[in-house]
Amino acid sequence: MPHPTPKRRNAEKTQQAILDAACQVFFEKGYDAAGTREIADRANVNVALISRYFGSKEGLFKTAILPKLNIDFMLEEEMDNFGQRIAEMFAAKSGEKQFDPVIALLRASTSKEAIPLLRQTVEEQIIKPLAARLKGKAAYERASLIVTQLTGYDLLNRIVNVKTISTNNAEDMTRLLAKTLQDLVDAS
Amino acid sequence: MPHPTPKRRNAEKTQQAILDAACQVFFEKGYDAAGTREIADRANVNVALISRYFGSKEGLFKTAILPKLNIDFMLEEEMDNFGQRIAEMFAAKSGEKQFDPVIALLRASTSKEAIPLLRQTVEEQIIKPLAARLKGKAAYERASLIVTQLTGYDLLNRIVNVKTISTNNAEDMTRLLAKTLQDLVDAS
DNA sequence: CAAATAAGTCAACAACTGATTACTTAAATG
DNA sequence: CATTTAAGTAATCAGTTGTTGACTTATTTG
């Protein structure tokens, strides 16, 4: 008896299962290397349902990953200790294996189809709101450099796994990163 | 008469043609998206010769790209204007379409097979020599943060093509990047 | 309960991937 | 010049990719 209860049908739950599985696989493998069949298998769902519900792999990526990108929680508190807060946060998630939308996006950052989505998200959802919180001149430029620093940090630390970043001296690393970021926040 | 002179045979030149074409294609498309057939076509060479001369696509990548990564020329001059020099250099190559090994490596940075090669190169060929040129404490940590900043800058500026980085205010951008880098060089 | 609709399945397509094998042809060697 | 060695070619393998159309089955509606 392979199917005692032949599985209740529920489009909404199926779509959610696909979205959850997509997050996991895109996070682990990036855009290109993530196969629709693997996503469907992990969701315990037929491959064809991806096309049915999300149109295409690109549509699935858009629906699953992009909305998770939100840095509001980084900007809620005061900005005079932004550097320290963020540096500690990035250091803390160094070893994390759990889903992280930033890593998912970075792993997709070299895929032809994902780049336009990524570009818009970085501009609108990340740099723009950050710049809005910066007082003084050249807010966009400073925001951009904060984002490039954090981007490179996550890329080399968590994707390329460069040892000198994660293992050397975590305290020094966090302190220096905090200072670098805060200087960009405070710069005039 | 399709072949008036049926093409002189020269293994060395053939290998060089493959290497040159490989640089171009890896630079343009990254590791995964670069196909062996396209590389062979651009080199005007049969696909099978890639396997013959370089064993595999990975072997070709290793031979073609990795040796081009060399930051010695960045470290030859004095370090008290490092920030300004490098910031100007990175700003200048913003619009470049020509082969750049850094971009080639970045475009490969999310490919499973290329990551180990990339990691070792970043550690040994980039962070290590840079750290050796930094006086004071936490040289490795400061070198790492310089590299992460430049990595993120190139990734978002030249691969993702984030507009706020390239088009907004180039002067401010260069000035701020120069200061950020120099502070990390001078930090104690 | 029967008909209509929605949900899910299956098999296949067409395009592509990296790599290999057996082959042909040119160049070098004696 | 004949033979050996090296260089290059063509066809193909086995695998994967995203996507689709025809089908079956469950759920809801009248």
Short mmCIF file of C-alpha atoms (C1' of nucleotides) in Angstrom, two decimals:
data_model
loop_
_atom_site.label_atom_id
_atom_site.label_comp_id
_atom_site.label_asym_id
_atom_site.label_seq_id
_atom_site.Cartn_x
_atom_site.Cartn_y
_atom_site.Cartn_z
CA MET A 1 0.00 0.00 0.00
CA PRO A 2 2.11 2.91 -1.20
CA HIS A 3 -0.69 5.44 -0.86
CA PRO A 4 -2.98 4.69 2.09
CA THR A 5 -4.19 8.27 2.04
CA PRO A 6 -3.54 9.35 -1.54
CA LYS A 7 -2.53 12.88 -0.51
CA ARG A 8 -4.93 15.74 -0.04
CA ARG A 9 -4.93 18.31 -2.79
CA ASN A 10 -4.30 21.88 -1.82
CA ALA A 11 -2.90 24.29 -4.36
CA GLU A 12 -1.91 26.88 -1.78
CA LYS A 13 0.07 24.47 0.35
CA THR A 14 1.69 22.99 -2.72
CA GLN A 15 2.82 26.39 -3.88
CA GLN A 16 4.19 27.14 -0.44
CA ALA A 17 6.04 23.84 -0.41
CA ILE A 18 7.60 24.72 -3.76
CA LEU A 19 8.58 28.16 -2.52
CA ASP A 20 10.18 26.74 0.61
CA ALA A 21 12.10 24.12 -1.32
CA ALA A 22 13.16 26.74 -3.87
CA CYS A 23 14.59 28.94 -1.13
CA GLN A 24 16.63 26.05 0.18
CA VAL A 25 17.97 24.92 -3.16
CA PHE A 26 18.67 28.40 -4.53
CA PHE A 27 20.42 29.17 -1.25
CA GLU A 28 22.55 26.07 -1.43
CA LYS A 29 23.37 25.98 -5.13
CA GLY A 30 22.77 29.36 -6.70
CA TYR A 31 20.54 30.03 -9.66
CA ASP A 32 22.03 28.02 -12.50
CA ALA A 33 22.99 24.97 -10.50
CA ALA A 34 19.58 24.75 -8.87
CA GLY A 35 17.54 22.29 -10.90
CA THR A 36 13.79 22.39 -11.15
CA ARG A 37 13.63 18.66 -10.61
CA GLU A 38 15.52 18.88 -7.34
CA ILE A 39 13.29 21.68 -6.13
CA ALA A 40 10.21 19.69 -7.02
CA ASP A 41 11.56 16.55 -5.34
CA ARG A 42 12.31 18.38 -2.11
CA ALA A 43 8.82 19.81 -2.14
CA ASN A 44 7.40 16.34 -2.78
CA VAL A 45 5.73 17.69 -5.84
CA ASN A 46 5.71 17.09 -9.56
CA VAL A 47 8.11 19.13 -11.67
CA ALA A 48 5.42 20.31 -14.01
CA LEU A 49 3.78 22.21 -11.19
CA ILE A 50 6.62 24.70 -11.13
CA SER A 51 5.79 25.80 -14.64
CA ARG A 52 2.10 25.73 -13.84
CA TYR A 53 2.28 27.89 -10.73
CA PHE A 54 5.26 30.14 -11.38
CA GLY A 55 5.59 30.15 -15.15
CA SER A 56 9.28 29.38 -15.18
CA LYS A 57 12.35 28.89 -13.06
CA GLU A 58 12.98 32.61 -13.25
CA GLY A 59 9.47 33.33 -12.05
CA LEU A 60 9.97 30.95 -9.17
CA PHE A 61 13.23 32.62 -8.20
CA LYS A 62 11.59 36.01 -8.30
CA THR A 63 8.69 34.91 -6.14
CA ALA A 64 10.69 32.84 -3.70
CA ILE A 65 13.84 34.84 -3.07
CA LEU A 66 13.43 38.51 -3.88
CA PRO A 67 10.70 39.27 -1.33
CA LYS A 68 12.88 37.89 1.44
CA LEU A 69 15.44 40.60 0.85
CA ASN A 70 14.70 43.20 3.45
CA ILE A 71 17.17 45.27 5.40
CA ASP A 72 14.65 47.33 7.32
CA PHE A 73 15.56 45.54 10.51
CA MET A 74 19.11 46.83 10.09
CA LEU A 75 17.91 50.39 9.86
CA GLU A 76 15.36 50.52 12.64
CA GLU A 77 17.75 51.42 15.40
CA GLU A 78 19.90 54.51 15.67
CA MET A 79 22.76 54.88 13.19
CA ASP A 80 25.49 55.95 15.61
CA ASN A 81 26.38 52.35 16.37
CA PHE A 82 25.49 50.93 12.95
CA GLY A 83 29.02 49.70 12.30
CA GLN A 84 29.26 47.70 15.49
CA ARG A 85 25.79 46.22 15.16
CA ILE A 86 26.22 45.12 11.57
CA ALA A 87 29.76 43.86 12.00
CA GLU A 88 28.64 41.67 14.87
CA MET A 89 25.67 40.46 12.91
CA PHE A 90 27.79 39.46 9.92
CA ALA A 91 30.37 37.81 12.14
CA ALA A 92 27.65 35.86 13.92
CA LYS A 93 26.14 34.43 10.79
CA SER A 94 29.54 33.32 9.52
CA GLY A 95 29.03 29.67 10.30
CA GLU A 96 25.30 29.58 9.66
CA LYS A 97 24.02 26.92 7.32
CA GLN A 98 20.43 28.09 7.42
CA PHE A 99 18.71 29.97 4.65
CA ASP A 100 19.99 33.49 4.16
CA PRO A 101 18.55 35.57 1.33
CA VAL A 102 21.79 37.53 0.96
CA ILE A 103 23.75 34.39 0.27
CA ALA A 104 21.03 33.14 -2.05
CA LEU A 105 21.29 36.35 -4.04
CA LEU A 106 25.06 36.31 -4.06
CA ARG A 107 25.10 32.74 -5.31
CA ALA A 108 22.87 33.94 -8.15
CA SER A 109 24.91 37.04 -8.82
CA THR A 110 26.81 35.58 -11.75
CA SER A 111 23.84 34.08 -13.57
CA LYS A 112 22.76 35.89 -16.67
CA GLU A 113 19.05 35.60 -15.98
CA ALA A 114 19.27 36.51 -12.31
CA ILE A 115 21.42 39.61 -12.67
CA PRO A 116 18.68 42.03 -13.75
CA LEU A 117 16.54 40.95 -10.81
CA LEU A 118 19.47 41.23 -8.48
CA ARG A 119 20.46 44.66 -9.74
CA GLN A 120 17.05 46.13 -9.17
CA THR A 121 16.79 44.59 -5.74
CA VAL A 122 20.17 45.91 -4.64
CA GLU A 123 19.40 49.38 -5.91
CA GLU A 124 15.85 49.70 -4.65
CA GLN A 125 15.70 47.47 -1.59
CA ILE A 126 19.16 47.92 -0.17
CA ILE A 127 21.19 50.93 -1.25
CA LYS A 128 18.27 53.31 -1.50
CA PRO A 129 16.82 52.75 1.98
CA LEU A 130 20.28 52.75 3.49
CA ALA A 131 21.20 56.03 1.79
CA ALA A 132 17.98 57.55 3.10
CA ARG A 133 19.19 56.93 6.64
CA LEU A 134 22.55 58.61 6.12
CA LYS A 135 22.90 62.27 6.97
CA GLY A 136 25.36 64.53 5.19
CA LYS A 137 26.73 64.64 1.67
CA ALA A 138 27.26 61.83 -0.81
CA ALA A 139 24.80 59.58 0.99
CA TYR A 140 24.32 57.33 -2.03
CA GLU A 141 28.03 56.92 -2.53
CA ARG A 142 28.63 56.09 1.13
CA ALA A 143 25.70 53.69 1.15
CA SER A 144 27.10 52.02 -1.95
CA LEU A 145 30.48 51.50 -0.33
CA ILE A 146 28.89 50.06 2.80
CA VAL A 147 26.99 47.62 0.64
CA THR A 148 30.02 46.69 -1.46
CA GLN A 149 32.04 46.04 1.68
CA LEU A 150 29.38 43.78 3.17
CA THR A 151 28.82 42.08 -0.17
CA GLY A 152 32.49 41.27 -0.60
CA TYR A 153 32.72 40.18 3.00
CA ASP A 154 29.87 37.70 2.68
CA LEU A 155 31.07 36.48 -0.71
CA LEU A 156 34.62 35.72 0.36
CA ASN A 157 33.73 34.58 3.85
CA ARG A 158 30.69 32.41 3.29
CA ILE A 159 30.76 31.42 -0.36
CA VAL A 160 34.40 31.23 -1.33
CA ASN A 161 35.23 30.33 2.27
CA VAL A 162 38.47 32.24 2.51
CA LYS A 163 40.08 31.08 5.73
CA THR A 164 41.84 34.31 6.68
CA ILE A 165 38.46 35.94 7.06
CA SER A 166 36.65 33.43 9.20
CA THR A 167 39.32 31.90 11.35
CA ASN A 168 42.15 34.31 11.96
CA ASN A 169 41.24 36.79 14.63
CA ALA A 170 37.51 37.26 14.82
CA GLU A 171 37.75 40.07 17.35
CA ASP A 172 40.12 42.19 15.28
CA MET A 173 38.09 41.45 12.20
CA THR A 174 34.84 42.57 13.75
CA ARG A 175 36.41 45.65 15.29
CA LEU A 176 37.99 46.74 12.01
CA LEU A 177 34.87 46.05 10.00
CA ALA A 178 32.77 47.99 12.53
CA LYS A 179 35.10 50.96 12.28
CA THR A 180 35.18 50.89 8.49
CA LEU A 181 31.40 50.82 8.29
CA GLN A 182 30.88 53.48 10.93
CA ASP A 183 33.36 55.81 9.22
CA LEU A 184 31.24 55.57 6.09
CA VAL A 185 28.11 56.29 8.10
CA ASP A 186 29.67 59.32 9.72
CA ALA A 187 31.67 60.63 6.76
CA SER A 188 30.70 64.04 5.47
CA MET B 1 38.71 25.17 -52.57
CA PRO B 2 37.92 25.43 -48.90
CA HIS B 3 41.46 24.70 -47.84
CA PRO B 4 44.06 26.22 -50.15
CA THR B 5 46.63 25.94 -47.38
CA PRO B 6 45.23 23.24 -45.13
CA LYS B 7 46.45 24.94 -41.95
CA ARG B 8 49.91 24.44 -40.54
CA ARG B 9 50.05 22.18 -37.53
CA ASN B 10 51.58 23.62 -34.42
CA ALA B 11 50.65 22.23 -31.05
CA GLU B 12 52.07 25.17 -29.14
CA LYS B 13 50.16 27.77 -31.10
CA THR B 14 47.01 25.70 -30.86
CA GLN B 15 47.32 25.51 -27.11
CA GLN B 16 47.89 29.24 -26.91
CA ALA B 17 44.85 29.88 -29.08
CA ILE B 18 42.77 27.75 -26.74
CA LEU B 19 44.12 29.58 -23.70
CA ASP B 20 43.37 32.97 -25.24
CA ALA B 21 39.87 31.97 -26.21
CA ALA B 22 39.32 30.45 -22.78
CA CYS B 23 40.29 33.72 -21.10
CA GLN B 24 37.80 35.59 -23.20
CA VAL B 25 34.91 33.21 -22.70
CA PHE B 26 35.50 32.64 -18.99
CA PHE B 27 35.76 36.39 -18.58
CA GLU B 28 32.51 37.01 -20.42
CA LYS B 29 30.40 34.16 -19.11
CA GLY B 30 31.87 32.76 -15.93
CA TYR B 31 32.83 29.16 -15.36
CA ASP B 32 29.59 27.24 -15.70
CA ALA B 33 28.15 29.19 -18.58
CA ALA B 34 31.36 28.96 -20.57
CA GLY B 35 31.01 26.01 -22.92
CA THR B 36 33.93 24.03 -24.21
CA ARG B 37 32.48 24.13 -27.71
CA GLU B 38 32.36 27.91 -27.72
CA ILE B 39 35.91 28.13 -26.49
CA ALA B 40 37.04 25.72 -29.18
CA ASP B 41 35.14 27.58 -31.88
CA ARG B 42 36.65 30.91 -30.93
CA ALA B 43 40.09 29.35 -31.04
CA ASN B 44 39.29 27.82 -34.43
CA VAL B 45 40.09 24.45 -33.02
CA ASN B 46 38.40 21.11 -32.49
CA VAL B 47 36.66 20.57 -29.13
CA ALA B 48 38.50 17.34 -28.46
CA LEU B 49 41.77 19.22 -28.26
CA ILE B 50 40.70 20.83 -25.01
CA SER B 51 40.53 17.45 -23.35
CA ARG B 52 43.72 16.41 -25.06
CA TYR B 53 45.81 19.37 -24.01
CA PHE B 54 44.27 20.40 -20.70
CA GLY B 55 42.55 17.25 -19.49
CA SER B 56 39.27 18.91 -18.68
CA LYS B 57 37.43 22.18 -18.54
CA GLU B 58 38.64 22.63 -14.98
CA GLY B 59 42.23 22.06 -16.07
CA LEU B 60 41.79 24.64 -18.79
CA PHE B 61 40.39 27.17 -16.34
CA LYS B 62 43.27 26.57 -13.99
CA THR B 63 45.87 27.00 -16.70
CA ALA B 64 44.25 29.94 -18.45
CA ILE B 65 42.95 32.14 -15.65
CA LEU B 66 44.73 31.52 -12.37
CA PRO B 67 48.23 32.53 -13.50
CA LYS B 68 46.90 35.88 -14.67
CA LEU B 69 45.95 36.80 -11.14
CA ASN B 70 48.79 38.92 -9.91
CA ILE B 71 48.59 41.98 -7.71
CA ASP B 72 52.28 42.63 -7.46
CA PHE B 73 51.96 45.71 -9.60
CA MET B 74 49.62 47.13 -6.99
CA LEU B 75 52.20 46.65 -4.26
CA GLU B 76 55.33 47.87 -5.96
CA GLU B 77 54.94 51.51 -5.06
CA GLU B 78 54.83 53.02 -1.59
CA MET B 79 51.80 52.24 0.56
CA ASP B 80 51.09 55.75 1.84
CA ASN B 81 48.95 56.55 -1.17
CA PHE B 82 47.68 53.02 -1.76
CA GLY B 83 44.04 54.01 -1.27
CA GLN B 84 44.12 56.76 -3.86
CA ARG B 85 46.03 54.70 -6.41
CA ILE B 86 43.77 51.68 -6.16
CA ALA B 87 40.55 53.65 -6.00
CA GLU B 88 41.49 55.46 -9.21
CA MET B 89 42.48 52.21 -10.84
CA PHE B 90 39.19 50.52 -10.01
CA ALA B 91 37.22 53.57 -11.10
CA ALA B 92 39.13 53.67 -14.38
CA LYS B 93 38.43 50.09 -15.31
CA SER B 94 34.73 50.52 -14.59
CA GLY B 95 33.67 50.67 -18.20
CA GLU B 96 36.32 48.33 -19.55
CA LYS B 97 35.15 45.44 -21.67
CA GLN B 98 38.58 43.90 -22.08
CA PHE B 99 39.76 40.82 -20.28
CA ASP B 100 40.25 41.30 -16.57
CA PRO B 101 41.30 38.30 -14.47
CA VAL B 102 39.54 39.67 -11.40
CA ILE B 103 36.22 39.75 -13.19
CA ALA B 104 36.87 36.33 -14.64
CA LEU B 105 37.45 34.95 -11.16
CA LEU B 106 34.44 36.74 -9.72
CA ARG B 107 32.21 35.37 -12.45
CA ALA B 108 33.45 31.93 -11.46
CA SER B 109 33.08 32.57 -7.75
CA THR B 110 29.75 30.78 -7.42
CA SER B 111 30.66 27.67 -9.39
CA LYS B 112 31.18 24.58 -7.32
CA GLU B 113 34.24 23.39 -9.19
CA ALA B 114 35.92 26.77 -9.38
CA ILE B 115 35.56 27.74 -5.72
CA PRO B 116 38.47 25.70 -4.36
CA LEU B 117 40.77 27.17 -6.99
CA LEU B 118 39.48 30.62 -6.29
CA ARG B 119 39.86 30.27 -2.54
CA GLN B 120 43.48 29.27 -2.74
CA THR B 121 44.26 32.02 -5.19
CA VAL B 122 42.66 34.70 -3.05
CA GLU B 123 44.44 33.50 0.05
CA GLU B 124 47.87 32.93 -1.41
CA GLN B 125 48.10 35.34 -4.31
CA ILE B 126 46.14 38.29 -2.99
CA ILE B 127 45.55 38.55 0.75
CA LYS B 128 48.90 37.11 1.77
CA PRO B 129 51.14 39.43 -0.31
CA LEU B 130 48.98 42.41 0.59
CA ALA B 131 49.17 41.62 4.31
CA ALA B 132 52.94 41.35 4.01
CA ARG B 133 53.06 44.98 2.90
CA LEU B 134 51.01 46.26 5.83
CA LYS B 135 52.81 47.49 8.92
CA GLY B 136 51.27 47.27 12.38
CA LYS B 137 48.88 44.89 14.03
CA ALA B 138 46.18 42.71 12.49
CA ALA B 139 47.73 42.93 9.05
CA TYR B 140 45.86 39.88 7.79
CA GLU B 141 42.54 41.18 9.01
CA ARG B 142 43.10 44.59 7.44
CA ALA B 143 44.25 43.02 4.19
CA SER B 144 41.16 40.84 4.19
CA LEU B 145 38.87 43.83 4.57
CA ILE B 146 40.63 45.68 1.77
CA VAL B 147 40.13 42.70 -0.46
CA THR B 148 36.49 42.23 0.52
CA GLN B 149 35.80 45.89 -0.19
CA LEU B 150 37.39 45.73 -3.63
CA THR B 151 35.73 42.41 -4.36
CA GLY B 152 32.29 43.72 -3.52
CA TYR B 153 32.99 46.89 -5.45
CA ASP B 154 33.90 45.04 -8.63
CA LEU B 155 31.07 42.56 -8.23
CA LEU B 156 28.33 45.13 -7.84
CA ASN B 157 29.83 47.67 -10.20
CA ARG B 158 30.96 45.55 -13.11
CA ILE B 159 29.01 42.30 -12.89
CA VAL B 160 25.69 43.19 -11.35
CA ASN B 161 26.01 46.65 -12.87
CA VAL B 162 24.46 48.57 -10.03
CA LYS B 163 23.86 52.06 -11.34
CA THR B 164 24.39 54.00 -8.14
CA ILE B 165 27.98 52.85 -8.12
CA SER B 166 29.04 53.66 -11.64
CA THR B 167 27.02 56.69 -12.59
CA ASN B 168 26.17 58.78 -9.58
CA ASN B 169 29.14 60.86 -8.52
CA ALA B 170 32.37 59.29 -9.61
CA GLU B 171 34.52 61.84 -7.80
CA ASP B 172 32.85 61.34 -4.43
CA MET B 173 32.89 57.61 -4.94
CA THR B 174 36.61 57.52 -5.69
CA ARG B 175 37.44 59.85 -2.84
CA LEU B 176 35.45 57.83 -0.31
CA LEU B 177 36.81 54.53 -1.53
CA ALA B 178 40.35 55.88 -1.38
CA LYS B 179 39.86 57.02 2.19
CA THR B 180 38.28 53.74 3.25
CA LEU B 181 41.16 51.76 1.80
CA GLN B 182 43.87 54.04 3.16
CA ASP B 183 42.36 53.92 6.65
CA LEU B 184 42.70 50.16 6.54
CA VAL B 185 46.30 50.46 5.37
CA ASP B 186 47.14 52.90 8.15
CA ALA B 187 45.05 51.34 10.94
CA SER B 188 46.94 50.02 13.93
"C1'" DC C 1 -25.30 11.48 -7.72
"C1'" DA C 2 -23.57 13.59 -12.18
"C1'" DA C 3 -21.08 17.13 -14.40
"C1'" DA C 4 -17.60 20.64 -14.26
"C1'" DT C 5 -13.44 22.32 -12.60
"C1'" DA C 6 -9.22 22.33 -10.49
"C1'" DA C 7 -4.91 19.62 -9.08
"C1'" DG C 8 -1.62 16.63 -10.02
"C1'" DT C 9 0.90 13.05 -13.09
"C1'" DC C 10 3.54 11.14 -16.89
"C1'" DA C 11 6.31 10.90 -20.72
"C1'" DA C 12 8.60 13.20 -23.85
"C1'" DC C 13 10.92 16.99 -26.46
"C1'" DA C 14 14.66 19.62 -28.02
"C1'" DA C 15 18.69 21.65 -26.72
"C1'" DC C 16 22.62 21.41 -24.47
"C1'" DT C 17 26.60 19.71 -21.46
"C1'" DG C 18 31.74 17.66 -20.94
"C1'" DA C 19 34.15 13.99 -22.47
"C1'" DT C 20 35.86 9.88 -25.33
"C1'" DT C 21 36.80 6.78 -29.12
"C1'" DA C 22 38.23 5.50 -33.49
"C1'" DC C 23 39.77 7.64 -37.30
"C1'" DT C 24 42.42 10.61 -40.85
"C1'" DT C 25 46.13 13.50 -42.11
"C1'" DA C 26 50.23 16.17 -41.64
"C1'" DA C 27 54.96 16.52 -40.04
"C1'" DA C 28 59.21 14.55 -38.39
"C1'" DT C 29 62.45 10.76 -38.32
"C1'" DG C 30 65.34 7.08 -40.16
"C1'" DC D 1 61.27 7.83 -49.87
"C1'" DA D 2 59.14 4.92 -46.22
"C1'" DT D 3 57.87 4.67 -41.65
"C1'" DT D 4 56.82 6.40 -37.28
"C1'" DT D 5 54.99 9.88 -34.45
"C1'" DA D 6 52.30 13.71 -33.48
"C1'" DA D 7 48.15 16.78 -34.55
"C1'" DG D 8 43.72 17.32 -35.69
"C1'" DT D 9 38.88 15.56 -36.92
"C1'" DA D 10 34.18 13.56 -36.75
"C1'" DA D 11 30.75 11.14 -34.58
"C1'" DT D 12 28.87 9.86 -30.61
"C1'" DC D 13 27.99 8.76 -25.69
"C1'" DA D 14 25.52 9.36 -21.53
"C1'" DG D 15 23.80 12.82 -18.90
"C1'" DT D 16 21.39 16.99 -17.85
"C1'" DT D 17 18.58 21.05 -18.52
"C1'" DG D 18 13.77 23.78 -18.55
"C1'" DT D 19 9.47 23.27 -20.42
"C1'" DT D 20 5.12 21.37 -22.49
"C1'" DG D 21 0.90 18.78 -23.87
"C1'" DA D 22 -2.01 15.09 -23.14
"C1'" DC D 23 -3.61 12.50 -19.63
"C1'" DT D 24 -5.71 10.93 -14.95
"C1'" DT D 25 -7.69 11.77 -10.60
"C1'" DA D 26 -9.57 14.29 -6.86
"C1'" DT D 27 -12.57 17.94 -5.30
"C1'" DT D 28 -16.28 20.98 -5.77
"C1'" DT D 29 -20.49 22.55 -7.84
"C1'" DG D 30 -25.27 22.16 -9.71
#
